[in-house]
Amino acid sequence: MELQQLRYVIAVAETNSFTRAAERCLVVQSALSHQVARLERELGARLFERTSRRVRLTAAGAAFLPAARQCLDAAERAAAEAAAAVGEVRGRLAVGLIATVAAVDIPGALRDFHQQYPHVRINLRMGASQDLVEQVKEGAIEVAFLGLPTTARLHGVNAHELARDRLVAVVAPDHPLAGETTTDLRRLSSEVFVDLPAGTAGRAQSDLAFSAAGLSRDVAFEVTSAYLVARLAAEGLGIAMLPAAYAPQLTGVATIEVADAPARVEYVIWSRHTRTPAASAFLTILDIPARDQDI
C-alpha cells in the first residue's frame, strides 16, 4: 500500500468522480484508476461502486476511508514537521469557506501566504458552514471560515470570532421596498423569499429570527449559492436576506436595513487535535491569537 494510492482513494471519495479526482491530483485518469484498482486487489475488496453516472463508496470503502485519511495525514504531518524543524514550511494548506465571508480578504490572505510559503500546496473548498465544521474535525481541511447564527455553538474545533454582522433585505430595483431606508420582519413576512436550503446555517439565521418574532414566511426558491440568491432577487422572483458586509459586492439589486434583522457571527476554525505548520503560519498571517478555544 502506497501513500499515493491513499491520496487517490481520498480524492475519488471526496469528488465522487475518477475524472475530477485525477484533475485534483494532477495525473491522468487512467493512472489514477489503475492505482485504485491495484489497491483494491491488494485489499481483496472493492472500495467504489462504479456506474456510468457516478462513483460511490462501498461498505468496505466507507470503512477504509477514515483510516486512510489518518495515515496520509500522519505521513504529511511528519514530513511537514521535519521541514518546520529546519525552518521551512511545507505540506498542504486546505482552506474551506462560505461564499459570504466578509471579515477577511481571503484571496489577499492566500496571496500573502503563498508569497511567504511557496512550497505549501494550497487547496480552497467552498461549502456550507456545518459541512466545513465536520471537514475540519475529520482533518479533510485545516482552516475554515464560517457564518453562524449568534445562538450557534461550536464543539470539537478551535474557533476565533472574526466579526458580527446583521442581515439586510435584498430586493429588485423596481420592488416597492427599494426606495425605503428601513423595514422590519413583519413587513417582509408577506413577501416570497429566495434563500439557502433548509437546515443550513445560512438559512437558520433568518428562520430563527422570523420564528422568534412569531412570524412565518414563504421560501419558494432554495438555492445553494449566495450569488444565485441575489440574482433571483434581482429578477424580482422573491426577496432575500444577506449579510450587510457582503451586500456591497452585489449588483443589480437594492438593499434595505431591517430594524429587527437577524444577526450572524463569522468565525475562523481549525482542528483541536493537530495544527500543521502550514495552518499555524496561515493563522499567524491572519493575526489570529495563539490561544485555542471552543465557542
PDB file of C-alpha atoms in Angstrom:
ATOM      1  CA  MET A   1       0.000   0.000   0.000  1.00  0.00           C
ATOM      2  CA  GLU A   2       1.443   3.329  -1.089  1.00  0.00           C
ATOM      3  CA  LEU A   3       0.696   6.846   0.121  1.00  0.00           C
ATOM      4  CA  GLN A   4      -0.122   7.922  -3.430  1.00  0.00           C
ATOM      5  CA  GLN A   5      -2.803   5.235  -3.589  1.00  0.00           C
ATOM      6  CA  LEU A   6      -4.352   6.568  -0.394  1.00  0.00           C
ATOM      7  CA  ARG A   7      -4.276  10.069  -1.840  1.00  0.00           C
ATOM      8  CA  TYR A   8      -6.106   8.861  -4.949  1.00  0.00           C
ATOM      9  CA  VAL A   9      -8.758   6.978  -2.970  1.00  0.00           C
ATOM     10  CA  ILE A  10      -9.456  10.025  -0.814  1.00  0.00           C
ATOM     11  CA  ALA A  11      -9.727  12.265  -3.872  1.00  0.00           C
ATOM     12  CA  VAL A  12     -12.215   9.910  -5.556  1.00  0.00           C
ATOM     13  CA  ALA A  13     -14.266   9.675  -2.358  1.00  0.00           C
ATOM     14  CA  GLU A  14     -14.393  13.455  -1.970  1.00  0.00           C
ATOM     15  CA  THR A  15     -15.240  14.214  -5.613  1.00  0.00           C
ATOM     16  CA  ASN A  16     -17.375  11.117  -6.415  1.00  0.00           C
ATOM     17  CA  SER A  17     -15.549  11.035  -9.734  1.00  0.00           C
ATOM     18  CA  PHE A  18     -12.383   9.463 -11.101  1.00  0.00           C
ATOM     19  CA  THR A  19     -12.123  12.276 -13.640  1.00  0.00           C
ATOM     20  CA  ARG A  20     -12.299  15.089 -11.073  1.00  0.00           C
ATOM     21  CA  ALA A  21     -10.042  13.160  -8.701  1.00  0.00           C
ATOM     22  CA  ALA A  22      -7.407  12.863 -11.421  1.00  0.00           C
ATOM     23  CA  GLU A  23      -7.666  16.596 -12.115  1.00  0.00           C
ATOM     24  CA  ARG A  24      -7.206  17.352  -8.417  1.00  0.00           C
ATOM     25  CA  CYS A  25      -4.215  15.025  -8.140  1.00  0.00           C
ATOM     26  CA  LEU A  26      -2.674  16.297 -11.398  1.00  0.00           C
ATOM     27  CA  VAL A  27      -2.462  12.861 -13.016  1.00  0.00           C
ATOM     28  CA  VAL A  28      -4.131  11.242 -15.999  1.00  0.00           C
ATOM     29  CA  GLN A  29      -7.311   9.363 -15.159  1.00  0.00           C
ATOM     30  CA  SER A  30      -6.019   6.008 -16.412  1.00  0.00           C
ATOM     31  CA  ALA A  31      -3.064   6.142 -13.993  1.00  0.00           C
ATOM     32  CA  LEU A  32      -5.278   7.015 -11.051  1.00  0.00           C
ATOM     33  CA  SER A  33      -7.815   4.308 -11.917  1.00  0.00           C
ATOM     34  CA  HIS A  34      -5.034   1.746 -12.267  1.00  0.00           C
ATOM     35  CA  GLN A  35      -3.611   2.563  -8.834  1.00  0.00           C
ATOM     36  CA  VAL A  36      -7.023   2.421  -7.152  1.00  0.00           C
ATOM     37  CA  ALA A  37      -7.762  -0.923  -8.809  1.00  0.00           C
ATOM     38  CA  ARG A  38      -4.350  -2.208  -7.728  1.00  0.00           C
ATOM     39  CA  LEU A  39      -5.057  -1.220  -4.127  1.00  0.00           C
ATOM     40  CA  GLU A  40      -8.462  -2.925  -4.280  1.00  0.00           C
ATOM     41  CA  ARG A  41      -6.753  -6.147  -5.404  1.00  0.00           C
ATOM     42  CA  GLU A  42      -4.284  -5.900  -2.528  1.00  0.00           C
ATOM     43  CA  LEU A  43      -7.117  -5.394  -0.049  1.00  0.00           C
ATOM     44  CA  GLY A  44      -9.318  -8.058  -1.599  1.00  0.00           C
ATOM     45  CA  ALA A  45     -12.299  -5.671  -1.551  1.00  0.00           C
ATOM     46  CA  ARG A  46     -13.836  -3.118  -3.867  1.00  0.00           C
ATOM     47  CA  LEU A  47     -13.713   0.394  -2.443  1.00  0.00           C
ATOM     48  CA  PHE A  48     -16.016   2.020  -5.007  1.00  0.00           C
ATOM     49  CA  GLU A  49     -19.158   1.182  -6.933  1.00  0.00           C
ATOM     50  CA  ARG A  50     -18.667   2.445 -10.464  1.00  0.00           C
ATOM     51  CA  THR A  51     -21.615   3.311 -12.703  1.00  0.00           C
ATOM     52  CA  SER A  52     -21.940   5.397 -15.842  1.00  0.00           C
ATOM     53  CA  ARG A  53     -23.340   8.280 -13.800  1.00  0.00           C
ATOM     54  CA  ARG A  54     -21.497   8.316 -10.509  1.00  0.00           C
ATOM     55  CA  VAL A  55     -18.966   6.728  -8.198  1.00  0.00           C
ATOM     56  CA  ARG A  56     -19.929   5.735  -4.664  1.00  0.00           C
ATOM     57  CA  LEU A  57     -18.084   4.239  -1.734  1.00  0.00           C
ATOM     58  CA  THR A  58     -18.856   0.625  -0.946  1.00  0.00           C
ATOM     59  CA  ALA A  59     -19.244  -0.508   2.668  1.00  0.00           C
ATOM     60  CA  ALA A  60     -15.592  -1.555   2.556  1.00  0.00           C
ATOM     61  CA  GLY A  61     -14.628   1.825   1.115  1.00  0.00           C
ATOM     62  CA  ALA A  62     -16.511   3.699   3.839  1.00  0.00           C
ATOM     63  CA  ALA A  63     -14.722   1.623   6.484  1.00  0.00           C
ATOM     64  CA  PHE A  64     -11.337   2.145   4.808  1.00  0.00           C
ATOM     65  CA  LEU A  65     -11.591   5.917   4.253  1.00  0.00           C
ATOM     66  CA  PRO A  66     -11.172   7.280   7.832  1.00  0.00           C
ATOM     67  CA  ALA A  67      -8.033   5.223   8.461  1.00  0.00           C
ATOM     68  CA  ALA A  68      -6.700   6.149   5.013  1.00  0.00           C
ATOM     69  CA  ARG A  69      -7.124   9.824   5.846  1.00  0.00           C
ATOM     70  CA  GLN A  70      -5.412   9.380   9.201  1.00  0.00           C
ATOM     71  CA  CYS A  71      -2.499   7.508   7.619  1.00  0.00           C
ATOM     72  CA  LEU A  72      -1.993  10.069   4.863  1.00  0.00           C
ATOM     73  CA  ASP A  73      -2.382  12.981   7.271  1.00  0.00           C
ATOM     74  CA  ALA A  74       0.152  11.446   9.636  1.00  0.00           C
ATOM     75  CA  ALA A  75       2.677  10.978   6.819  1.00  0.00           C
ATOM     76  CA  GLU A  76       2.180  14.517   5.528  1.00  0.00           C
ATOM     77  CA  ARG A  77       2.396  15.962   9.043  1.00  0.00           C
ATOM     78  CA  ALA A  78       5.619  14.060   9.680  1.00  0.00           C
ATOM     79  CA  ALA A  79       7.183  15.494   6.542  1.00  0.00           C
ATOM     80  CA  ALA A  80       5.898  18.988   7.324  1.00  0.00           C
ATOM     81  CA  GLU A  81       7.129  18.840  10.927  1.00  0.00           C
ATOM     82  CA  ALA A  82      10.570  17.708   9.780  1.00  0.00           C
ATOM     83  CA  ALA A  83      10.748  20.631   7.355  1.00  0.00           C
ATOM     84  CA  ALA A  84       9.495  23.035  10.032  1.00  0.00           C
ATOM     85  CA  ALA A  85      12.250  21.864  12.378  1.00  0.00           C
ATOM     86  CA  VAL A  86      14.799  23.323   9.986  1.00  0.00           C
ATOM     87  CA  GLY A  87      12.808  26.496   9.432  1.00  0.00           C
ATOM     88  CA  GLU A  88      10.868  25.603   6.274  1.00  0.00           C
ATOM     89  CA  VAL A  89       7.079  25.384   5.998  1.00  0.00           C
ATOM     90  CA  ARG A  90       5.933  22.712   3.563  1.00  0.00           C
ATOM     91  CA  GLY A  91       2.964  20.411   3.088  1.00  0.00           C
ATOM     92  CA  ARG A  92      -0.638  21.317   2.403  1.00  0.00           C
ATOM     93  CA  LEU A  93      -2.985  24.077   3.472  1.00  0.00           C
ATOM     94  CA  ALA A  94      -6.628  23.182   2.779  1.00  0.00           C
ATOM     95  CA  VAL A  95      -8.969  26.105   3.453  1.00  0.00           C
ATOM     96  CA  GLY A  96     -12.760  25.951   3.486  1.00  0.00           C
ATOM     97  CA  LEU A  97     -15.095  28.901   3.349  1.00  0.00           C
ATOM     98  CA  ILE A  98     -18.646  30.013   2.763  1.00  0.00           C
ATOM     99  CA  ALA A  99     -19.329  32.409  -0.108  1.00  0.00           C
ATOM    100  CA  THR A 100     -20.375  35.340   2.080  1.00  0.00           C
ATOM    101  CA  VAL A 101     -17.217  35.695   4.184  1.00  0.00           C
ATOM    102  CA  ALA A 102     -16.544  39.423   4.507  1.00  0.00           C
ATOM    103  CA  ALA A 103     -14.406  39.809   7.639  1.00  0.00           C
ATOM    104  CA  VAL A 104     -11.261  38.547   5.894  1.00  0.00           C
ATOM    105  CA  ASP A 105      -9.918  39.201   2.411  1.00  0.00           C
ATOM    106  CA  ILE A 106      -9.415  35.529   1.622  1.00  0.00           C
ATOM    107  CA  PRO A 107      -7.765  35.964  -1.814  1.00  0.00           C
ATOM    108  CA  GLY A 108      -5.399  38.557  -0.379  1.00  0.00           C
ATOM    109  CA  ALA A 109      -4.539  36.393   2.633  1.00  0.00           C
ATOM    110  CA  LEU A 110      -3.859  33.374   0.423  1.00  0.00           C
ATOM    111  CA  ARG A 111      -1.702  35.532  -1.860  1.00  0.00           C
ATOM    112  CA  ASP A 112       0.368  36.728   1.093  1.00  0.00           C
ATOM    113  CA  PHE A 113       0.677  33.181   2.396  1.00  0.00           C
ATOM    114  CA  HIS A 114       1.742  31.812  -0.993  1.00  0.00           C
ATOM    115  CA  GLN A 115       4.361  34.513  -1.412  1.00  0.00           C
ATOM    116  CA  GLN A 116       5.809  33.781   2.003  1.00  0.00           C
ATOM    117  CA  TYR A 117       5.497  29.969   1.851  1.00  0.00           C
ATOM    118  CA  PRO A 118       5.739  28.972  -1.827  1.00  0.00           C
ATOM    119  CA  HIS A 119       6.378  25.285  -1.059  1.00  0.00           C
ATOM    120  CA  VAL A 120       2.947  24.786   0.537  1.00  0.00           C
ATOM    121  CA  ARG A 121       0.227  23.457  -1.753  1.00  0.00           C
ATOM    122  CA  ILE A 122      -2.974  25.463  -1.183  1.00  0.00           C
ATOM    123  CA  ASN A 123      -6.430  23.931  -1.637  1.00  0.00           C
ATOM    124  CA  LEU A 124      -9.602  26.027  -1.412  1.00  0.00           C
ATOM    125  CA  ARG A 125     -13.036  24.484  -0.958  1.00  0.00           C
ATOM    126  CA  MET A 126     -16.439  26.156  -0.801  1.00  0.00           C
ATOM    127  CA  GLY A 127     -19.180  24.659   1.337  1.00  0.00           C
ATOM    128  CA  ALA A 128     -21.888  25.173   3.909  1.00  0.00           C
ATOM    129  CA  SER A 129     -20.777  26.099   7.430  1.00  0.00           C
ATOM    130  CA  GLN A 130     -21.991  22.888   9.060  1.00  0.00           C
ATOM    131  CA  ASP A 131     -20.201  20.764   6.446  1.00  0.00           C
ATOM    132  CA  LEU A 132     -16.966  22.710   6.878  1.00  0.00           C
ATOM    133  CA  VAL A 133     -17.028  22.089  10.634  1.00  0.00           C
ATOM    134  CA  GLU A 134     -17.203  18.343  10.016  1.00  0.00           C
ATOM    135  CA  GLN A 135     -14.392  18.501   7.463  1.00  0.00           C
ATOM    136  CA  VAL A 136     -12.149  20.271   9.985  1.00  0.00           C
ATOM    137  CA  LYS A 137     -12.972  17.612  12.593  1.00  0.00           C
ATOM    138  CA  GLU A 138     -12.130  14.869  10.080  1.00  0.00           C
ATOM    139  CA  GLY A 139      -8.884  16.539   9.036  1.00  0.00           C
ATOM    140  CA  ALA A 140     -10.021  16.988   5.416  1.00  0.00           C
ATOM    141  CA  ILE A 141      -9.307  20.716   5.739  1.00  0.00           C
ATOM    142  CA  GLU A 142      -7.111  22.611   8.199  1.00  0.00           C
ATOM    143  CA  VAL A 143      -8.808  26.008   8.434  1.00  0.00           C
ATOM    144  CA  ALA A 144     -12.353  27.132   7.650  1.00  0.00           C
ATOM    145  CA  PHE A 145     -14.302  30.388   7.630  1.00  0.00           C
ATOM    146  CA  LEU A 146     -17.939  30.188   8.746  1.00  0.00           C
ATOM    147  CA  GLY A 147     -21.027  32.314   9.225  1.00  0.00           C
ATOM    148  CA  LEU A 148     -23.364  31.172  12.018  1.00  0.00           C
ATOM    149  CA  PRO A 149     -26.388  32.442  13.973  1.00  0.00           C
ATOM    150  CA  THR A 150     -25.463  34.164  17.223  1.00  0.00           C
ATOM    151  CA  THR A 151     -27.060  31.265  19.145  1.00  0.00           C
ATOM    152  CA  ALA A 152     -24.877  28.607  17.483  1.00  0.00           C
ATOM    153  CA  ARG A 153     -22.232  26.802  19.493  1.00  0.00           C
ATOM    154  CA  LEU A 154     -19.145  25.150  18.056  1.00  0.00           C
ATOM    155  CA  HIS A 155     -17.816  21.950  19.599  1.00  0.00           C
ATOM    156  CA  GLY A 156     -14.864  19.772  18.721  1.00  0.00           C
ATOM    157  CA  VAL A 157     -12.908  22.521  16.951  1.00  0.00           C
ATOM    158  CA  ASN A 158     -10.919  25.572  17.951  1.00  0.00           C
ATOM    159  CA  ALA A 159     -12.592  28.824  16.974  1.00  0.00           C
ATOM    160  CA  HIS A 160     -11.927  32.539  16.867  1.00  0.00           C
ATOM    161  CA  GLU A 161     -14.645  35.124  16.342  1.00  0.00           C
ATOM    162  CA  LEU A 162     -13.847  37.433  13.430  1.00  0.00           C
ATOM    163  CA  ALA A 163     -16.846  39.767  13.225  1.00  0.00           C
ATOM    164  CA  ARG A 164     -20.537  40.235  13.918  1.00  0.00           C
ATOM    165  CA  ASP A 165     -22.935  41.386  11.253  1.00  0.00           C
ATOM    166  CA  ARG A 166     -26.643  41.875  10.569  1.00  0.00           C
ATOM    167  CA  LEU A 167     -28.651  40.793   7.564  1.00  0.00           C
ATOM    168  CA  VAL A 168     -30.218  43.254   5.138  1.00  0.00           C
ATOM    169  CA  ALA A 169     -33.126  42.798   2.779  1.00  0.00           C
ATOM    170  CA  VAL A 170     -32.145  42.377  -0.873  1.00  0.00           C
ATOM    171  CA  VAL A 171     -34.758  43.265  -3.498  1.00  0.00           C
ATOM    172  CA  ALA A 172     -35.075  44.049  -7.193  1.00  0.00           C
ATOM    173  CA  PRO A 173     -34.507  47.728  -8.098  1.00  0.00           C
ATOM    174  CA  ASP A 174     -38.201  48.152  -9.001  1.00  0.00           C
ATOM    175  CA  HIS A 175     -39.547  46.459  -5.869  1.00  0.00           C
ATOM    176  CA  PRO A 176     -41.851  48.674  -3.734  1.00  0.00           C
ATOM    177  CA  LEU A 177     -39.354  48.422  -0.856  1.00  0.00           C
ATOM    178  CA  ALA A 178     -36.408  49.555  -2.977  1.00  0.00           C
ATOM    179  CA  GLY A 179     -36.942  53.200  -2.114  1.00  0.00           C
ATOM    180  CA  GLU A 180     -37.197  52.598   1.632  1.00  0.00           C
ATOM    181  CA  THR A 181     -34.306  53.104   4.031  1.00  0.00           C
ATOM    182  CA  THR A 182     -35.539  50.647   6.671  1.00  0.00           C
ATOM    183  CA  THR A 183     -38.141  47.931   7.074  1.00  0.00           C
ATOM    184  CA  ASP A 184     -38.906  45.159   9.572  1.00  0.00           C
ATOM    185  CA  LEU A 185     -39.540  41.431   9.659  1.00  0.00           C
ATOM    186  CA  ARG A 186     -43.325  41.808   9.851  1.00  0.00           C
ATOM    187  CA  ARG A 187     -43.384  43.771   6.601  1.00  0.00           C
ATOM    188  CA  LEU A 188     -41.026  41.275   4.956  1.00  0.00           C
ATOM    189  CA  SER A 189     -43.057  38.262   6.094  1.00  0.00           C
ATOM    190  CA  SER A 190     -45.691  38.996   3.423  1.00  0.00           C
ATOM    191  CA  GLU A 191     -43.126  38.555   0.645  1.00  0.00           C
ATOM    192  CA  VAL A 192     -41.970  35.492  -1.279  1.00  0.00           C
ATOM    193  CA  PHE A 193     -38.364  34.618  -0.354  1.00  0.00           C
ATOM    194  CA  VAL A 194     -35.253  33.298  -2.036  1.00  0.00           C
ATOM    195  CA  ASP A 195     -32.936  31.605   0.479  1.00  0.00           C
ATOM    196  CA  LEU A 196     -30.388  28.901   1.119  1.00  0.00           C
ATOM    197  CA  PRO A 197     -31.615  25.326   1.706  1.00  0.00           C
ATOM    198  CA  ALA A 198     -33.448  24.491   4.914  1.00  0.00           C
ATOM    199  CA  GLY A 199     -31.138  23.071   7.572  1.00  0.00           C
ATOM    200  CA  THR A 200     -28.096  25.127   6.584  1.00  0.00           C
ATOM    201  CA  ALA A 201     -26.548  27.635   8.968  1.00  0.00           C
ATOM    202  CA  GLY A 202     -27.098  30.451   6.467  1.00  0.00           C
ATOM    203  CA  ARG A 203     -30.812  29.689   6.293  1.00  0.00           C
ATOM    204  CA  ALA A 204     -31.117  29.279  10.083  1.00  0.00           C
ATOM    205  CA  GLN A 205     -30.121  32.896  10.673  1.00  0.00           C
ATOM    206  CA  SER A 206     -33.338  34.133   9.059  1.00  0.00           C
ATOM    207  CA  ASP A 207     -35.540  31.216  10.138  1.00  0.00           C
ATOM    208  CA  LEU A 208     -34.705  31.755  13.796  1.00  0.00           C
ATOM    209  CA  ALA A 209     -35.369  35.499  13.591  1.00  0.00           C
ATOM    210  CA  PHE A 210     -38.792  35.103  11.994  1.00  0.00           C
ATOM    211  CA  SER A 211     -39.709  32.327  14.405  1.00  0.00           C
ATOM    212  CA  ALA A 212     -38.653  34.422  17.420  1.00  0.00           C
ATOM    213  CA  ALA A 213     -40.868  37.240  16.148  1.00  0.00           C
ATOM    214  CA  GLY A 214     -43.819  34.861  15.850  1.00  0.00           C
ATOM    215  CA  LEU A 215     -43.850  35.205  12.068  1.00  0.00           C
ATOM    216  CA  SER A 216     -43.851  32.751   9.174  1.00  0.00           C
ATOM    217  CA  ARG A 217     -42.684  33.295   5.608  1.00  0.00           C
ATOM    218  CA  ASP A 218     -42.874  31.672   2.194  1.00  0.00           C
ATOM    219  CA  VAL A 219     -39.495  30.446   0.902  1.00  0.00           C
ATOM    220  CA  ALA A 220     -40.295  29.492  -2.688  1.00  0.00           C
ATOM    221  CA  PHE A 221     -36.730  29.322  -4.020  1.00  0.00           C
ATOM    222  CA  GLU A 222     -33.992  27.335  -2.284  1.00  0.00           C
ATOM    223  CA  VAL A 223     -30.509  27.506  -3.824  1.00  0.00           C
ATOM    224  CA  THR A 224     -27.017  26.696  -2.593  1.00  0.00           C
ATOM    225  CA  SER A 225     -25.242  29.835  -3.838  1.00  0.00           C
ATOM    226  CA  ALA A 226     -25.443  33.307  -2.291  1.00  0.00           C
ATOM    227  CA  TYR A 227     -24.711  34.697  -5.751  1.00  0.00           C
ATOM    228  CA  LEU A 228     -27.754  32.902  -7.181  1.00  0.00           C
ATOM    229  CA  VAL A 229     -29.858  34.073  -4.241  1.00  0.00           C
ATOM    230  CA  ALA A 230     -29.029  37.652  -5.204  1.00  0.00           C
ATOM    231  CA  ARG A 231     -29.581  37.046  -8.934  1.00  0.00           C
ATOM    232  CA  LEU A 232     -33.055  35.597  -8.374  1.00  0.00           C
ATOM    233  CA  ALA A 233     -33.900  38.550  -6.148  1.00  0.00           C
ATOM    234  CA  ALA A 234     -32.628  40.925  -8.851  1.00  0.00           C
ATOM    235  CA  GLU A 235     -35.074  39.356 -11.316  1.00  0.00           C
ATOM    236  CA  GLY A 236     -37.968  40.051  -8.971  1.00  0.00           C
ATOM    237  CA  LEU A 237     -38.718  36.394  -8.237  1.00  0.00           C
ATOM    238  CA  GLY A 238     -38.500  36.961  -4.499  1.00  0.00           C
ATOM    239  CA  ILE A 239     -36.669  38.921  -1.857  1.00  0.00           C
ATOM    240  CA  ALA A 240     -33.631  37.744   0.075  1.00  0.00           C
ATOM    241  CA  MET A 241     -31.729  38.452   3.265  1.00  0.00           C
ATOM    242  CA  LEU A 242     -27.938  38.501   3.095  1.00  0.00           C
ATOM    243  CA  PRO A 243     -25.144  39.808   5.375  1.00  0.00           C
ATOM    244  CA  ALA A 244     -24.730  43.588   5.323  1.00  0.00           C
ATOM    245  CA  ALA A 245     -20.940  43.323   4.968  1.00  0.00           C
ATOM    246  CA  TYR A 246     -21.359  41.086   1.903  1.00  0.00           C
ATOM    247  CA  ALA A 247     -24.067  43.238   0.265  1.00  0.00           C
ATOM    248  CA  PRO A 248     -21.687  45.848  -1.271  1.00  0.00           C
ATOM    249  CA  GLN A 249     -20.426  43.123  -3.620  1.00  0.00           C
ATOM    250  CA  LEU A 250     -23.902  42.720  -5.141  1.00  0.00           C
ATOM    251  CA  THR A 251     -25.030  44.438  -8.320  1.00  0.00           C
ATOM    252  CA  GLY A 252     -28.457  44.942  -9.841  1.00  0.00           C
ATOM    253  CA  VAL A 253     -30.282  44.930  -6.502  1.00  0.00           C
ATOM    254  CA  ALA A 254     -31.326  47.337  -3.760  1.00  0.00           C
ATOM    255  CA  THR A 255     -30.594  46.684  -0.090  1.00  0.00           C
ATOM    256  CA  ILE A 256     -32.667  47.864   2.852  1.00  0.00           C
ATOM    257  CA  GLU A 257     -31.800  47.935   6.539  1.00  0.00           C
ATOM    258  CA  VAL A 258     -34.028  45.717   8.689  1.00  0.00           C
ATOM    259  CA  ALA A 259     -34.793  47.164  12.113  1.00  0.00           C
ATOM    260  CA  ASP A 260     -35.112  43.772  13.829  1.00  0.00           C
ATOM    261  CA  ALA A 261     -32.740  41.961  11.494  1.00  0.00           C
ATOM    262  CA  PRO A 262     -31.232  38.599  12.366  1.00  0.00           C
ATOM    263  CA  ALA A 263     -27.555  38.685  13.268  1.00  0.00           C
ATOM    264  CA  ARG A 264     -24.712  36.338  12.454  1.00  0.00           C
ATOM    265  CA  VAL A 265     -21.134  35.773  13.547  1.00  0.00           C
ATOM    266  CA  GLU A 266     -18.177  34.995  11.308  1.00  0.00           C
ATOM    267  CA  TYR A 267     -15.612  32.573  12.709  1.00  0.00           C
ATOM    268  CA  VAL A 268     -12.343  31.024  11.654  1.00  0.00           C
ATOM    269  CA  ILE A 269     -11.945  27.468  12.955  1.00  0.00           C
ATOM    270  CA  TRP A 270      -9.174  24.868  12.989  1.00  0.00           C
ATOM    271  CA  SER A 271      -8.537  21.410  14.438  1.00  0.00           C
ATOM    272  CA  ARG A 272      -8.416  20.903  18.182  1.00  0.00           C
ATOM    273  CA  HIS A 273      -6.075  17.942  17.840  1.00  0.00           C
ATOM    274  CA  THR A 274      -3.458  18.834  15.245  1.00  0.00           C
ATOM    275  CA  ARG A 275      -2.368  22.159  13.830  1.00  0.00           C
ATOM    276  CA  THR A 276       0.046  21.722  10.960  1.00  0.00           C
ATOM    277  CA  PRO A 277       2.939  24.156  10.466  1.00  0.00           C
ATOM    278  CA  ALA A 278       1.130  25.488   7.376  1.00  0.00           C
ATOM    279  CA  ALA A 279      -2.095  26.070   9.322  1.00  0.00           C
ATOM    280  CA  SER A 280      -0.177  27.795  12.116  1.00  0.00           C
ATOM    281  CA  ALA A 281       1.613  30.024   9.592  1.00  0.00           C
ATOM    282  CA  PHE A 282      -1.671  30.942   7.908  1.00  0.00           C
ATOM    283  CA  LEU A 283      -3.329  31.833  11.208  1.00  0.00           C
ATOM    284  CA  THR A 284      -0.301  33.977  12.061  1.00  0.00           C
ATOM    285  CA  ILE A 285      -0.704  35.877   8.782  1.00  0.00           C
ATOM    286  CA  LEU A 286      -4.340  36.480   9.756  1.00  0.00           C
ATOM    287  CA  ASP A 287      -3.148  37.711  13.179  1.00  0.00           C
ATOM    288  CA  ILE A 288      -5.295  35.111  14.953  1.00  0.00           C
ATOM    289  CA  PRO A 289      -4.398  34.744  18.666  1.00  0.00           C
ATOM    290  CA  ALA A 290      -2.468  31.614  19.557  1.00  0.00           C
ATOM    291  CA  ARG A 291      -4.897  30.546  22.301  1.00  0.00           C
ATOM    292  CA  ASP A 292      -7.377  27.862  21.304  1.00  0.00           C
ATOM    293  CA  GLN A 293     -11.000  27.898  22.428  1.00  0.00           C
ATOM    294  CA  ASP A 294     -14.444  26.419  21.946  1.00  0.00           C
ATOM    295  CA  ILE A 295     -17.234  28.879  21.244  1.00  0.00           C
TER     296      ILE A 295
END
